[in-house]
Short mmCIF file of C-alpha atoms in Angstrom, two decimals:
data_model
loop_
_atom_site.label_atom_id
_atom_site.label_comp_id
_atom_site.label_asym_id
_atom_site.label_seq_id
_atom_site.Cartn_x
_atom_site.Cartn_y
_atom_site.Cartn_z
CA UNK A 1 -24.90 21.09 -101.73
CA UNK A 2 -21.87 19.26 -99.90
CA UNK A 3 -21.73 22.51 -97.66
CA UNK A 4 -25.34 21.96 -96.98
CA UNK A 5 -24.97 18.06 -96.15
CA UNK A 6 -21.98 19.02 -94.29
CA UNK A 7 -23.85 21.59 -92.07
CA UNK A 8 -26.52 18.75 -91.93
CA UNK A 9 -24.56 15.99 -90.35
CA UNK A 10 -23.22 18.45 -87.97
CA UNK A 11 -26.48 19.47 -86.90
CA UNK A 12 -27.23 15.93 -86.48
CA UNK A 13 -24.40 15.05 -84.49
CA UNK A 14 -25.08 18.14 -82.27
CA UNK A 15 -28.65 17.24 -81.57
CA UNK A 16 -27.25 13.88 -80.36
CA UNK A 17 -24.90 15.45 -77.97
CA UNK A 18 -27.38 17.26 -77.10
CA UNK A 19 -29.75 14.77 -76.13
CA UNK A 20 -27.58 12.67 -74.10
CA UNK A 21 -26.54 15.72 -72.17
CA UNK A 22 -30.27 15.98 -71.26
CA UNK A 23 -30.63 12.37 -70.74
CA UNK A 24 -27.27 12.57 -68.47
CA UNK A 25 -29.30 16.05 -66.61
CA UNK A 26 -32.47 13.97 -65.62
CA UNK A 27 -30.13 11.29 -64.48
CA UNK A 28 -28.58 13.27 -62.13
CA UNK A 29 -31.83 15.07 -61.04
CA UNK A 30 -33.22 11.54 -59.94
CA UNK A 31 -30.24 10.90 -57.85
CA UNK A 32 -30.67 14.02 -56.08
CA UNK A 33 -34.16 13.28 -55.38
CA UNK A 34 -33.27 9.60 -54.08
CA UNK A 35 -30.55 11.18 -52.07
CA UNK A 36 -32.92 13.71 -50.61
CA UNK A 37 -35.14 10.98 -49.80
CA UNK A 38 -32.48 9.00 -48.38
CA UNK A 39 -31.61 11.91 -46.46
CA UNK A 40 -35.09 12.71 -44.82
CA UNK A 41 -35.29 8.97 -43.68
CA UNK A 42 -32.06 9.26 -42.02
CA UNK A 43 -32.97 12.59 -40.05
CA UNK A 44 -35.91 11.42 -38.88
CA UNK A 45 -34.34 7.96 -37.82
CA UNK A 46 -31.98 10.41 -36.19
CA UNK A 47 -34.65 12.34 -34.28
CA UNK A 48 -35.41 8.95 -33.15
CA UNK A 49 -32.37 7.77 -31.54
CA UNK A 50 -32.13 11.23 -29.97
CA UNK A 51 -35.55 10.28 -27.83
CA UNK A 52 -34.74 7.13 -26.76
CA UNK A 53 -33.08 6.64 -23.60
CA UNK A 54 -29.47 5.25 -23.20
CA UNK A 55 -30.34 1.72 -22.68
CA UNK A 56 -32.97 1.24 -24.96
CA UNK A 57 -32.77 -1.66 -27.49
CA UNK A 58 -31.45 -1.14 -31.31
CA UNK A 59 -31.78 -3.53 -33.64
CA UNK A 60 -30.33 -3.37 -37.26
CA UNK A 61 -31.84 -5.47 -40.14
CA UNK A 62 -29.33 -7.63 -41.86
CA UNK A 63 -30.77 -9.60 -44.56
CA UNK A 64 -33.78 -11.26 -42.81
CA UNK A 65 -32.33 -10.77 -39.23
CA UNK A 66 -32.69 -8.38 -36.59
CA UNK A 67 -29.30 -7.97 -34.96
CA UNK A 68 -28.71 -5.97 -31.36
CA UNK A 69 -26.73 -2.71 -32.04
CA UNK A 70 -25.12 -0.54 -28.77
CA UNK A 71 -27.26 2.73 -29.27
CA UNK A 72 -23.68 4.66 -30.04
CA UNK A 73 -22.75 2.62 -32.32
CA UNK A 74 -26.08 3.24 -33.99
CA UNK A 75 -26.00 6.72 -33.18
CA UNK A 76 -22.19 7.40 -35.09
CA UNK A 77 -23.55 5.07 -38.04
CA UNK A 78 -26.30 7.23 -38.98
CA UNK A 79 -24.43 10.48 -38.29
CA UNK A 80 -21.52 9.28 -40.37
CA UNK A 81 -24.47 8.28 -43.17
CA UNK A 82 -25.94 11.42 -43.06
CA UNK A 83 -22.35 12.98 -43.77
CA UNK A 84 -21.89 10.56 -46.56
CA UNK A 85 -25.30 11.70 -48.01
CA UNK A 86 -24.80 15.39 -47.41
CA UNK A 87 -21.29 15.50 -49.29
CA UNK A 88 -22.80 12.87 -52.30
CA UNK A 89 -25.94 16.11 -52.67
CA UNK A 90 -23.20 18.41 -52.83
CA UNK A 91 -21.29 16.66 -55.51
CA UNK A 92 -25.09 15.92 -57.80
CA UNK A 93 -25.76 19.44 -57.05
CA UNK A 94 -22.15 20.69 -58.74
CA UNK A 95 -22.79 18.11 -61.36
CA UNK A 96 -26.28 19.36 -61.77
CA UNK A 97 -24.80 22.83 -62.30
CA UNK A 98 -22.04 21.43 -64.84
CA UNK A 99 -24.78 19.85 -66.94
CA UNK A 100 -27.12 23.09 -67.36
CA UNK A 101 -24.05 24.72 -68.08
CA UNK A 102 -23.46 22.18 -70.61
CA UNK A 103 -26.72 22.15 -72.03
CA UNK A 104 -27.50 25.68 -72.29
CA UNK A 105 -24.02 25.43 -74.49
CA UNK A 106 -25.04 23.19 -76.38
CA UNK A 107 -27.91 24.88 -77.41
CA UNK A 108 -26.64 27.83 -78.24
CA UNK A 109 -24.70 25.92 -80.95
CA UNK A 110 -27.54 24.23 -81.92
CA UNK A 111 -29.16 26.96 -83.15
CA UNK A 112 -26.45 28.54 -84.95
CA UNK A 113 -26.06 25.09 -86.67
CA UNK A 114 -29.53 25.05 -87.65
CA UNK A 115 -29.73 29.34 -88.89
CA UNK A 116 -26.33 28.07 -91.29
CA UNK A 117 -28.31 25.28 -92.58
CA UNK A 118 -31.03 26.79 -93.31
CA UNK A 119 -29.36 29.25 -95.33
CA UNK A 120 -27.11 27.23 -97.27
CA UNK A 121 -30.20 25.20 -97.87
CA UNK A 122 -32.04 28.27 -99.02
CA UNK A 123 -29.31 29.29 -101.07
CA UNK A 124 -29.49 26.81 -102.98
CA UNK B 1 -53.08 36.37 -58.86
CA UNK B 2 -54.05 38.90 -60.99
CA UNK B 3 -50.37 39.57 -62.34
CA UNK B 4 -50.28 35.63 -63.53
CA UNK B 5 -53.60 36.66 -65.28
CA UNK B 6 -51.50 39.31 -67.20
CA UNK B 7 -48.65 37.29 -67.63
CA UNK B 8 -51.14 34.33 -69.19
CA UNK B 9 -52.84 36.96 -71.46
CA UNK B 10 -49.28 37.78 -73.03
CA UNK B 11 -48.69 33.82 -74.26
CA UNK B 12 -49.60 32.78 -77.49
CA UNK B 13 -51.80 29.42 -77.87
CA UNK B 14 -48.80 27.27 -77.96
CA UNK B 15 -46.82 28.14 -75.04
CA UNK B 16 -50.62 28.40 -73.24
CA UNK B 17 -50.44 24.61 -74.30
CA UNK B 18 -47.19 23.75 -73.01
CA UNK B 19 -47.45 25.59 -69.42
CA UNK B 20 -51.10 23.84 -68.81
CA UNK B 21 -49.28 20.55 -69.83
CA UNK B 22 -46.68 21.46 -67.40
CA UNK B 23 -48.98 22.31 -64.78
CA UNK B 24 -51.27 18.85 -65.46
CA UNK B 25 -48.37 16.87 -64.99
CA UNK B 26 -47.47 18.48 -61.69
CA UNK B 27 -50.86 18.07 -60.71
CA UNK B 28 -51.00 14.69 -61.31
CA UNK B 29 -47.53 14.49 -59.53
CA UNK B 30 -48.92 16.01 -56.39
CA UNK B 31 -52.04 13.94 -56.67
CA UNK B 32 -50.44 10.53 -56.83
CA UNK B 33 -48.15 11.72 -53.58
CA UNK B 34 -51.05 12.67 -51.74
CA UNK B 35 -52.60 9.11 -51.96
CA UNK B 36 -49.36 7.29 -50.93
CA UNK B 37 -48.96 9.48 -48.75
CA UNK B 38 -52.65 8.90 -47.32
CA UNK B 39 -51.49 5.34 -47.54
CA UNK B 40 -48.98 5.70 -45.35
CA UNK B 41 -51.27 7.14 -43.38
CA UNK B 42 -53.42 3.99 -42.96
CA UNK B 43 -50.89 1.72 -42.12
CA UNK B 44 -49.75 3.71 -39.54
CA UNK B 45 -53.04 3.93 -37.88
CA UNK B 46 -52.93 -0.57 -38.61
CA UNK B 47 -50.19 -0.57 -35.91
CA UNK B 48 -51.51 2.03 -33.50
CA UNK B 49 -54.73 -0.89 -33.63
CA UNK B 50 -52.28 -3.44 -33.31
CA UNK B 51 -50.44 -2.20 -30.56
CA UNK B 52 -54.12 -1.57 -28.99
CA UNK B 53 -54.32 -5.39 -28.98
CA UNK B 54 -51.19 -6.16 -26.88
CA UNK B 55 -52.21 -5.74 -23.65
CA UNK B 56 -51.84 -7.78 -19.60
CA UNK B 57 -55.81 -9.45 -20.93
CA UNK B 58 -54.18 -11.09 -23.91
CA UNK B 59 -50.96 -12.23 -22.39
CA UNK B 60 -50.74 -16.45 -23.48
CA UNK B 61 -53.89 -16.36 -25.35
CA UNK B 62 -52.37 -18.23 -28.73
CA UNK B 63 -52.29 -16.20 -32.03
CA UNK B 64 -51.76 -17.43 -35.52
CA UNK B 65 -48.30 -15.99 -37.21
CA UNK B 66 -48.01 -15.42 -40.24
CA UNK B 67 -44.66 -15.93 -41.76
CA UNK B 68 -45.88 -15.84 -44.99
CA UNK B 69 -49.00 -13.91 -46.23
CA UNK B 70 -50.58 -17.57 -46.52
CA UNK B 71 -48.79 -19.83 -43.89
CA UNK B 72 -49.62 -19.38 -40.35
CA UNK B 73 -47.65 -21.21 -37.37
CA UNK B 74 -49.69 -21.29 -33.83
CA UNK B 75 -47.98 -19.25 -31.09
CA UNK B 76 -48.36 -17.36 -28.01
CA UNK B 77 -48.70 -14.22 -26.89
CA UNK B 78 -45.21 -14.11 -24.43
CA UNK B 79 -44.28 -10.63 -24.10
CA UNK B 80 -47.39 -8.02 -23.88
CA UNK B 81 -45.15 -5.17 -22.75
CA UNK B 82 -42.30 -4.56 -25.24
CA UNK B 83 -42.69 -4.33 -29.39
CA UNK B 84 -40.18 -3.84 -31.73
CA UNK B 85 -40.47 -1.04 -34.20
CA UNK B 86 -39.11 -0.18 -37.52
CA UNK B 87 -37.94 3.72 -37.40
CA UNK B 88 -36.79 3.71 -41.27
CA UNK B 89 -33.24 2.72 -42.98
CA UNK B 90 -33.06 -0.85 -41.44
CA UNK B 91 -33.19 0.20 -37.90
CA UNK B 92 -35.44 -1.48 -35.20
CA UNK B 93 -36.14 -0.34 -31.85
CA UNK B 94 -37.73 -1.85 -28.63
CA UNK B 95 -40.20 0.14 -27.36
CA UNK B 96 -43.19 -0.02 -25.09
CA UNK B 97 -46.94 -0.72 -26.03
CA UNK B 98 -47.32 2.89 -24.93
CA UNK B 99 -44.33 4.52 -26.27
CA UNK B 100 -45.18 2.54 -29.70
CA UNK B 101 -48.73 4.03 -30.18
CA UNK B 102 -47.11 7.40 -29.40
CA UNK B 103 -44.29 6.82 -31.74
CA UNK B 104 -47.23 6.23 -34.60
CA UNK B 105 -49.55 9.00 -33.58
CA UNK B 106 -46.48 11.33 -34.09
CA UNK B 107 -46.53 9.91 -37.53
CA UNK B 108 -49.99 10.26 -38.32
CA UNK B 109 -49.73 13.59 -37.08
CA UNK B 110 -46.67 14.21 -39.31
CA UNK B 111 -47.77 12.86 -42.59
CA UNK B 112 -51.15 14.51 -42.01
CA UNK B 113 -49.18 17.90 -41.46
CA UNK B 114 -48.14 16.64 -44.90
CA UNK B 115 -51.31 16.20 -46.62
CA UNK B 116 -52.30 19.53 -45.75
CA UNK B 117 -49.45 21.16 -47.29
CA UNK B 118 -50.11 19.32 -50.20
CA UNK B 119 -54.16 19.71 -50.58
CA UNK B 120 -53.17 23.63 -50.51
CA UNK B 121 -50.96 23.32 -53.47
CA UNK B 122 -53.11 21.27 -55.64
CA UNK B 123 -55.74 23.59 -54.99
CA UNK B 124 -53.65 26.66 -55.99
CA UNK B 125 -52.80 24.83 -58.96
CA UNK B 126 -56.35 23.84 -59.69
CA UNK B 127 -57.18 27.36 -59.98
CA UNK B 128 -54.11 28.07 -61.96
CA UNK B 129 -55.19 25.65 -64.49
CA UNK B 130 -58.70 26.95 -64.24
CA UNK B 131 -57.95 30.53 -65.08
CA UNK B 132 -55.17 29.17 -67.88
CA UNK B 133 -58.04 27.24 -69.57
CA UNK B 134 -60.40 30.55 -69.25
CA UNK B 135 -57.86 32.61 -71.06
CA UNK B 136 -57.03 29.74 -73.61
CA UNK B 137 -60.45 29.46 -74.76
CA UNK B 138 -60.77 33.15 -74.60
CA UNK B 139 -57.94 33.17 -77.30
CA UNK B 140 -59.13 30.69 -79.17
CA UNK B 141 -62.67 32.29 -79.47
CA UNK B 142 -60.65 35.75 -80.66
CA UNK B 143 -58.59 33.58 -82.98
CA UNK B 144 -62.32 32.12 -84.97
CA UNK B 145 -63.34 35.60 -84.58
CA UNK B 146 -60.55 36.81 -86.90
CA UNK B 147 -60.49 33.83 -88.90
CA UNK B 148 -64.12 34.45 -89.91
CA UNK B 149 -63.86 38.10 -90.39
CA UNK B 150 -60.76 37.19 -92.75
CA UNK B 151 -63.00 34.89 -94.71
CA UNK B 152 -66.04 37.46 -94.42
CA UNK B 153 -63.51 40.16 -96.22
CA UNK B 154 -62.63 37.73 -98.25
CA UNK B 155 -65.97 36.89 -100.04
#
């Protein structure tokens, strides 16, 4: 019986891991979505700037404020955020890949756990 | 089309349930983005009527603004060539009446390209679902069959 409880509150604490390995996975999978978002707005402000002509008016919102922004330094700011988002996917995506690496793991323990436990339980 | 139907026939009930759960909840997914997205849509076409209303014939006539959705200040119309308008992430840019309504029918135009896209995925999915649900109640008609021939034997 002790092997059987034993077996038991290692399945349990496996399950747990488990879960918040799958709760830390659908984290990560909404940041990548925001970030793609994030990233689509920026292109297309991007696009944007690339129409207008060199002495057209920019104006950033600060708080409640418009303020007047030179169109390059508008221009480098979005570039350098599209950078920023680009390398911050890369690093969700490799911590996306982690995680399923993790979880498939995980499982695969699980379910030994659980084939043990049933037997010693059957044994019985 | 009719490989999925072989795939389907190979499920059991259970994992029939699960994948037209699945495939509900992306429909509903796709649905709910489709009306924002039609949304969008509408208040795009607001400004291109706005911008419709700034032109030389209203130039000083007075306006109410609204600086909150329920207090208005008098003002007047100064400026009837230029408007300012918000390209996404915080950034503002001064464009003409003309270049404005161009700017939004290239985004009416966009999200509608959008819509499309997504009208011809829900109704691939529709008709995913559709034959799913044939071939679930098509199992479930073969599983009463048996059940009552079981009994049948039995008695």
């Amino acid at each position: 019986m002790s092997a059987a409880q034993a077996l038991q509150r290692k399945f349990e604490a496996e399950s747990a891991a488990y879960q918040t390995i799958q709760k830390d996975y659908s984290k990560a999978v909404e940041s990548r979505q925001r970030l793609d978002s994030q990233l689509q707005e920026n292109k297309i402000v991007q696009e944007e700037f690339a129409l207008l002509k060199g002495d057209a008016n920019i104006y950033k919102l600060i708080g409640p404020v418009l303020v007047k922004q030179e169109k390059a330094e508008a221009v480098t700011n979005v570039d350098k955020r599209i950078d920023f988002i680009q390398a911050e996917i890369d690093r969700v995506e490799k911590q996306l890949k982690d995680l399923q690496e993790k979880t498939e793991k995980k499982r695969v323990e699980l379910v030994q756990t659980q084939t043990m436990l049933q037997q010693a339980v059957g044994q019985k | 089309m009719a490989q999925k139907q072989i795939e389907l026939q190979d499920l059991d009930l259970q994992q029939l349930v699960e994948v037209k759960k699945q495939l509900e909840d992306e429909l509903s997914h796709l649905t709910s983005s489709f009306g924002q997205l039609k949304q969008a849509q509408n208040r795009f076409a607001d400004c291109i009527e706005s911008c419709k209303a700034i032109h030389e014939k209203n130039e000083a006539k007075t306006i109410l603004v609204p600086l909150t959705s329920s207090l208005y200040v008098p003002g007047k119309l100064a400026d009837v060539q230029k408007v300012i308008v918000d390209i996404g992430t915080g950034y503002y840019v001064e464009k003409t009446t003309e270049d404005a309504i161009k700017f939004y029918n290239a985004k009416v135009a966009f999200v509608n390209g959008n819509l499309e896209k997504i009208q011809t995925t829900v109704a691939q999915k529709q008709g995913n679902l559709r034959s799913l649900v044939d071939v679930m109640q098509y199992k479930l008609q073969i599983q009463q069959q048996e059940q009552k021939a079981a009994a049948a034997s039995k008695a």
